PDB file of N, CA and C in Angstrom:
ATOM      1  N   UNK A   1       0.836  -1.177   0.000  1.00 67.00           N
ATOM      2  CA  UNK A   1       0.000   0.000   0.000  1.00 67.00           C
ATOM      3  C   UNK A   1       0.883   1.244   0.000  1.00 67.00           C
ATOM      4  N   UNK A   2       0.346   1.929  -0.993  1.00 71.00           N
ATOM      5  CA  UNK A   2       1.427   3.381  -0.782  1.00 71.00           C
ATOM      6  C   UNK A   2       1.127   4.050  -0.192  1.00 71.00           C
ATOM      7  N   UNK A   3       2.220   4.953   0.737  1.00 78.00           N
ATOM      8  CA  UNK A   3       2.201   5.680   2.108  1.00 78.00           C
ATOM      9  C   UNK A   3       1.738   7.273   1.371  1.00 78.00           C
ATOM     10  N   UNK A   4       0.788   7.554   2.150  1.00 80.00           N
ATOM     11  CA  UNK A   4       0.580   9.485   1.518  1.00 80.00           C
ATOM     12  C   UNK A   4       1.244   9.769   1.896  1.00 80.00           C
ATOM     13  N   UNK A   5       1.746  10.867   1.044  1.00 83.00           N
ATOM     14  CA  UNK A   5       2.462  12.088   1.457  1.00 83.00           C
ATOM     15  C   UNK A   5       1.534  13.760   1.891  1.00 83.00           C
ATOM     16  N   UNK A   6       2.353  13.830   2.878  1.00 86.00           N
ATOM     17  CA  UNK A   6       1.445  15.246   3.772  1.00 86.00           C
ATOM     18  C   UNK A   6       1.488  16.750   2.739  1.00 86.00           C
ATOM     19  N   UNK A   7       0.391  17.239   2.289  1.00 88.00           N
ATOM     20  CA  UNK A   7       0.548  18.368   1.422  1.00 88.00           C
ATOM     21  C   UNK A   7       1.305  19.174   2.437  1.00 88.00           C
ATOM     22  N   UNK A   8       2.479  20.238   1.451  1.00 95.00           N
ATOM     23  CA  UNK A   8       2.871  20.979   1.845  1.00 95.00           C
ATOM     24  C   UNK A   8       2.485  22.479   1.880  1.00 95.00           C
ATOM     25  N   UNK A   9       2.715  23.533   2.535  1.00 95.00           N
ATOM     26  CA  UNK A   9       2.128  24.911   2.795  1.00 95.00           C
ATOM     27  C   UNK A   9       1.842  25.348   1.587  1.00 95.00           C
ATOM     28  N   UNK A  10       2.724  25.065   0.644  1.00 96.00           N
ATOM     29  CA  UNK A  10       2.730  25.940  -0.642  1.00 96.00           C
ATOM     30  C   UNK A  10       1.619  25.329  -1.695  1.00 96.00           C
ATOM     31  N   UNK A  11       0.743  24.490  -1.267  1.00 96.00           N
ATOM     32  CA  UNK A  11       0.378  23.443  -2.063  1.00 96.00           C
ATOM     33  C   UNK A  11      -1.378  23.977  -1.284  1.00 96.00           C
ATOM     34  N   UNK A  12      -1.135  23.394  -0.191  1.00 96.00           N
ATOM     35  CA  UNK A  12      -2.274  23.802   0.543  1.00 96.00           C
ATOM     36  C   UNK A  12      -3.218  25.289  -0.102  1.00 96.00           C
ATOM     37  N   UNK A  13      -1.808  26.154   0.126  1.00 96.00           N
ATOM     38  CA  UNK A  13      -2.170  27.699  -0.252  1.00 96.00           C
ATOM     39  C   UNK A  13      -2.519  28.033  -1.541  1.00 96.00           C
ATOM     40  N   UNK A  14      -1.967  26.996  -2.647  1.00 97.00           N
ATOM     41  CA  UNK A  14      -2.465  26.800  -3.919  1.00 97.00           C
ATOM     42  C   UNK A  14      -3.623  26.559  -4.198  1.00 97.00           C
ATOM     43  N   UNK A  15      -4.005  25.639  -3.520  1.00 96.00           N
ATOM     44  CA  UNK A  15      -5.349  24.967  -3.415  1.00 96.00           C
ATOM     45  C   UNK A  15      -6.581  25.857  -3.046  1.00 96.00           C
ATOM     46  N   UNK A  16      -5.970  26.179  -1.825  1.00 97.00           N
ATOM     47  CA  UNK A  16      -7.293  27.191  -1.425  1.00 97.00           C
ATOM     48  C   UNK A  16      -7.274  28.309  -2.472  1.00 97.00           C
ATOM     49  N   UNK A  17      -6.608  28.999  -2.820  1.00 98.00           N
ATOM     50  CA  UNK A  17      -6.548  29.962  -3.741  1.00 98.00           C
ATOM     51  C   UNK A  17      -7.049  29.813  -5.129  1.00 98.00           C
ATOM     52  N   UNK A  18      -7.085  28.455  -5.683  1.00 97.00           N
ATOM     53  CA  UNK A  18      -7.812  27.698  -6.627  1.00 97.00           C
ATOM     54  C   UNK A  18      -9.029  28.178  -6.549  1.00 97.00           C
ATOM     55  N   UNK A  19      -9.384  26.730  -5.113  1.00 96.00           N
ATOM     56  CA  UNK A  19     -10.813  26.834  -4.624  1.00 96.00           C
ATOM     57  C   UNK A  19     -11.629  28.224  -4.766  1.00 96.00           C
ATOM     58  N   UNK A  20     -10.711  29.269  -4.338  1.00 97.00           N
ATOM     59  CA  UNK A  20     -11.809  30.810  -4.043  1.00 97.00           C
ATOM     60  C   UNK A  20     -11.381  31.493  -5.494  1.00 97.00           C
ATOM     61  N   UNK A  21     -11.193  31.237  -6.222  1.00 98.00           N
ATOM     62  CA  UNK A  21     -11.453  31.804  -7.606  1.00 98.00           C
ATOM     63  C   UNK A  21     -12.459  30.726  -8.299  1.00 98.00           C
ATOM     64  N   UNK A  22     -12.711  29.515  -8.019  1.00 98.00           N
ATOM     65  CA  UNK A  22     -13.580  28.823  -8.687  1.00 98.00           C
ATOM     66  C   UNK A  22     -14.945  28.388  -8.569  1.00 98.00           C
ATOM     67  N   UNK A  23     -15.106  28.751  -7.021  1.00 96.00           N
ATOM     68  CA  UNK A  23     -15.782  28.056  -6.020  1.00 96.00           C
ATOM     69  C   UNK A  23     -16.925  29.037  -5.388  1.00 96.00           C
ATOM     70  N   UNK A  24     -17.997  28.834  -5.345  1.00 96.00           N
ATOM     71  CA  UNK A  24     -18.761  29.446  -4.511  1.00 96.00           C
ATOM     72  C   UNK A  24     -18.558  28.674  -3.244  1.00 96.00           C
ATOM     73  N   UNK A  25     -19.201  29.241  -2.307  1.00 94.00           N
ATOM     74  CA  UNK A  25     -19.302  28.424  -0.906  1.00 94.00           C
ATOM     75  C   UNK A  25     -20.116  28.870  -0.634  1.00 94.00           C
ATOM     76  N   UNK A  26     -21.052  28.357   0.268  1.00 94.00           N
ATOM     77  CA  UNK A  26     -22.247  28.471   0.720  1.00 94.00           C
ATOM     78  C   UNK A  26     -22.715  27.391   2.145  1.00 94.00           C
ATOM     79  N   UNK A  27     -23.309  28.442   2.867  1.00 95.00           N
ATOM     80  CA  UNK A  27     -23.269  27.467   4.170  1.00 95.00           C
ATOM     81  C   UNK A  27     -25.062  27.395   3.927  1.00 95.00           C
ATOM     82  N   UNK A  28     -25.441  25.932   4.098  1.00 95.00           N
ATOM     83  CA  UNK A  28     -27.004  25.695   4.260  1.00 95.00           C
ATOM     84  C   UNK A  28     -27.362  25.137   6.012  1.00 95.00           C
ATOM     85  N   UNK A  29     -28.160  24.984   6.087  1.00 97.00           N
ATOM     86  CA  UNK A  29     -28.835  24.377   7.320  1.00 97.00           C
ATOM     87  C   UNK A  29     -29.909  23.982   7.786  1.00 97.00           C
ATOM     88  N   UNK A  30     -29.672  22.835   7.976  1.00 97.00           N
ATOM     89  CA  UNK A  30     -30.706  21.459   7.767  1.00 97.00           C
ATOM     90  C   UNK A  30     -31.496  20.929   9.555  1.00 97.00           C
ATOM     91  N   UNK A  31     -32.828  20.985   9.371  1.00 98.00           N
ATOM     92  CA  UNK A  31     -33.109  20.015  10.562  1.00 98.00           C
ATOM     93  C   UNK A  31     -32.018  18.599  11.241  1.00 98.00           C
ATOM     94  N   UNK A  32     -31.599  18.669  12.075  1.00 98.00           N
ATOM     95  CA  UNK A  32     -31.320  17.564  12.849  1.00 98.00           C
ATOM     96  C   UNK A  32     -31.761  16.210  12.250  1.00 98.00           C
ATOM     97  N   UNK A  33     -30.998  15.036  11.854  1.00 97.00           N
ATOM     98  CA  UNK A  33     -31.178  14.049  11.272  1.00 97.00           C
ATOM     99  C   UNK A  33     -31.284  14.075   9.418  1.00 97.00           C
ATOM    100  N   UNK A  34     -31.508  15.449   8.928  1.00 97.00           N
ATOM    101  CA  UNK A  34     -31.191  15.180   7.504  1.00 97.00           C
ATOM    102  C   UNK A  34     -30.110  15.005   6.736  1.00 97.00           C
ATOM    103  N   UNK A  35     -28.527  14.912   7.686  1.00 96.00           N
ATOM    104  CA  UNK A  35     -27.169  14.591   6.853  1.00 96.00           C
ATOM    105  C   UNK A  35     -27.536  12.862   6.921  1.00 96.00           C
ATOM    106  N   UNK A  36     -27.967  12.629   8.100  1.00 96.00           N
ATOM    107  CA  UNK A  36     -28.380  11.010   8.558  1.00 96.00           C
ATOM    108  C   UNK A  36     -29.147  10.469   6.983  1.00 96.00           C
ATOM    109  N   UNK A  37     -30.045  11.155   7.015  1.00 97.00           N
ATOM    110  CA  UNK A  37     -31.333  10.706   5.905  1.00 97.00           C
ATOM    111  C   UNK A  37     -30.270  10.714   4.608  1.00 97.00           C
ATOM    112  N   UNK A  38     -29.511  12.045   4.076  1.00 96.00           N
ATOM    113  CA  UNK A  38     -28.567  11.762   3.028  1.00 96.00           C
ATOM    114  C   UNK A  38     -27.648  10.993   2.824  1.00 96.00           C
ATOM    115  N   UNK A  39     -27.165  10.933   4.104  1.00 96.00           N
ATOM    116  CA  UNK A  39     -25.920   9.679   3.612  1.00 96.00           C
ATOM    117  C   UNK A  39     -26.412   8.432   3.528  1.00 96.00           C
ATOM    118  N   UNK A  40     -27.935   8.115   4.150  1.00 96.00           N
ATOM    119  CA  UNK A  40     -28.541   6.709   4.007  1.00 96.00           C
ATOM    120  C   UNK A  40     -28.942   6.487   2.688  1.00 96.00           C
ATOM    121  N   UNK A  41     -29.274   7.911   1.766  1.00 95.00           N
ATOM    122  CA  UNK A  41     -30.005   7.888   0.336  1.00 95.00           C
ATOM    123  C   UNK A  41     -29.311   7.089  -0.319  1.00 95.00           C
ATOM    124  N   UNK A  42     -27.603   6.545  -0.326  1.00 94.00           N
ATOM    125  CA  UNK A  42     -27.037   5.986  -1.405  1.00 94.00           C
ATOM    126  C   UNK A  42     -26.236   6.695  -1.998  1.00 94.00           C
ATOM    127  N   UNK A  43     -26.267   8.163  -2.214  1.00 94.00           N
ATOM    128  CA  UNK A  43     -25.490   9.612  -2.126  1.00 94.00           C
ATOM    129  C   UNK A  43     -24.053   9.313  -2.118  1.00 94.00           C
ATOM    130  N   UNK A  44     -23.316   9.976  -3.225  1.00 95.00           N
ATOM    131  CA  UNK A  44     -21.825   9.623  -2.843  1.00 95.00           C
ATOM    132  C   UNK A  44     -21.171  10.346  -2.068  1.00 95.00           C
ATOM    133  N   UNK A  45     -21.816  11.574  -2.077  1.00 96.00           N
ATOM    134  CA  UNK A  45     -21.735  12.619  -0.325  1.00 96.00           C
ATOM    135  C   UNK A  45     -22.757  13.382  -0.638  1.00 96.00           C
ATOM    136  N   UNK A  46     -22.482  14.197   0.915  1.00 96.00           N
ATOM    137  CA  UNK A  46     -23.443  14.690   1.256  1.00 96.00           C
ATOM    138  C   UNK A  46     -23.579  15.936  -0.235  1.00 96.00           C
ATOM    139  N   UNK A  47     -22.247  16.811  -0.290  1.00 95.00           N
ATOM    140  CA  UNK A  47     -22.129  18.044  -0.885  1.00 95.00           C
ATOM    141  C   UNK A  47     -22.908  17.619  -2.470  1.00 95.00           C
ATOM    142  N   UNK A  48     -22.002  16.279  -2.610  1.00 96.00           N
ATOM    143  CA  UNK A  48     -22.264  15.901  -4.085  1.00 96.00           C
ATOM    144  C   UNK A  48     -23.979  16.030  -4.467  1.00 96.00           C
ATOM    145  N   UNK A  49     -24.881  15.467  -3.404  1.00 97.00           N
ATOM    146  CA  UNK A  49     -26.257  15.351  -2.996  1.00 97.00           C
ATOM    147  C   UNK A  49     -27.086  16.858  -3.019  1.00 97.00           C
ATOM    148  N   UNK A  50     -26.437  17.858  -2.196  1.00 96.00           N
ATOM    149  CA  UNK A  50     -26.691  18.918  -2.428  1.00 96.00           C
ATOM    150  C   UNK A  50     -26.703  19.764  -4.074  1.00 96.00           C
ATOM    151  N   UNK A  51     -25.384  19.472  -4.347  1.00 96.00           N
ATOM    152  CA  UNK A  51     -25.525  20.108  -5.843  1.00 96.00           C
ATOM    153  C   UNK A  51     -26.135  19.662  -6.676  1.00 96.00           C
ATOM    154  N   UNK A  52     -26.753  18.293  -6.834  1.00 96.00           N
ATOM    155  CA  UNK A  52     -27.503  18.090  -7.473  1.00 96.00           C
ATOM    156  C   UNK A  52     -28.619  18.601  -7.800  1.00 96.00           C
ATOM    157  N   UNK A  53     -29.224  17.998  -6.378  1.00 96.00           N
ATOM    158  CA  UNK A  53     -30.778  18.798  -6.100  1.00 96.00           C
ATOM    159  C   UNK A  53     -30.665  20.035  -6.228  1.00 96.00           C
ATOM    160  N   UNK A  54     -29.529  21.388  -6.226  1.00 96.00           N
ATOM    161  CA  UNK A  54     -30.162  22.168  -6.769  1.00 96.00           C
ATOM    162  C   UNK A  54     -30.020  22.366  -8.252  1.00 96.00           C
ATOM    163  N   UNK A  55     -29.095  22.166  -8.873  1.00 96.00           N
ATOM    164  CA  UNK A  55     -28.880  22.041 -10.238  1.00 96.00           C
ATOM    165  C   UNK A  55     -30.426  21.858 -10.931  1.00 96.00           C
ATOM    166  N   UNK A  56     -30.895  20.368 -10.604  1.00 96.00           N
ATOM    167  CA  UNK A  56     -32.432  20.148 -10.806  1.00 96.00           C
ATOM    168  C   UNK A  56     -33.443  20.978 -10.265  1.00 96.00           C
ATOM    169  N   UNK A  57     -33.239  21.508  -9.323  1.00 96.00           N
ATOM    170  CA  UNK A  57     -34.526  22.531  -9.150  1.00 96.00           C
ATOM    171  C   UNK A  57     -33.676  23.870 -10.123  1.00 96.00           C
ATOM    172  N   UNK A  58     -32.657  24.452 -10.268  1.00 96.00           N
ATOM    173  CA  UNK A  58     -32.615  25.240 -11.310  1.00 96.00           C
ATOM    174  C   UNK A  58     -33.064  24.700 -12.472  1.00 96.00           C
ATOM    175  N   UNK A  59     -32.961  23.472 -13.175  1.00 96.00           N
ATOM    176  CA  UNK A  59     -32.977  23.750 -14.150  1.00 96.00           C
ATOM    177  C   UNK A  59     -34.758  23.820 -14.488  1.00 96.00           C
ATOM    178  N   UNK A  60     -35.655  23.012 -13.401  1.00 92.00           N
ATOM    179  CA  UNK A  60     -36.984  23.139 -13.448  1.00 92.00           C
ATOM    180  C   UNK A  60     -37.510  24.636 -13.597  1.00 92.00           C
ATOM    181  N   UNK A  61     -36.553  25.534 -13.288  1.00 80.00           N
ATOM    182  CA  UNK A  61     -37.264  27.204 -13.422  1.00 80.00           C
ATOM    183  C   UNK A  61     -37.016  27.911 -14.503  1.00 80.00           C
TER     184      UNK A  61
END
């Protein structure tokens, strides 16, 4: 099995700096027990789950 290697500062800082030129972020918030209900859906995550559903309700409008 190959051993990871730990990102370094300069890499990290790349990354995030990526991320916030590409990336919206957005904080939602859910009743108690609905990450439970998503990760039970079959969902390959939670986030992945999120963008979907809204993608599909955009594109319904």
């Amino acid at each position: 099995m190959e051993e990871k290697k730990k990102a370094t500062e300069a890499h990290m800082r790349a990354t995030a700096k990526w991320e916030k030129e590409n990336y919206d972020k957005v904080l939602v918030r859910f009743p108690k027990g609905t990450k439970e209900d998503i990760s039970n859906s079959g969902a390959k995550s939670i986030n992945s789950f999120i963008v979907e559903a809204v993608k599909e309700k955009l594109k319904k409008n």
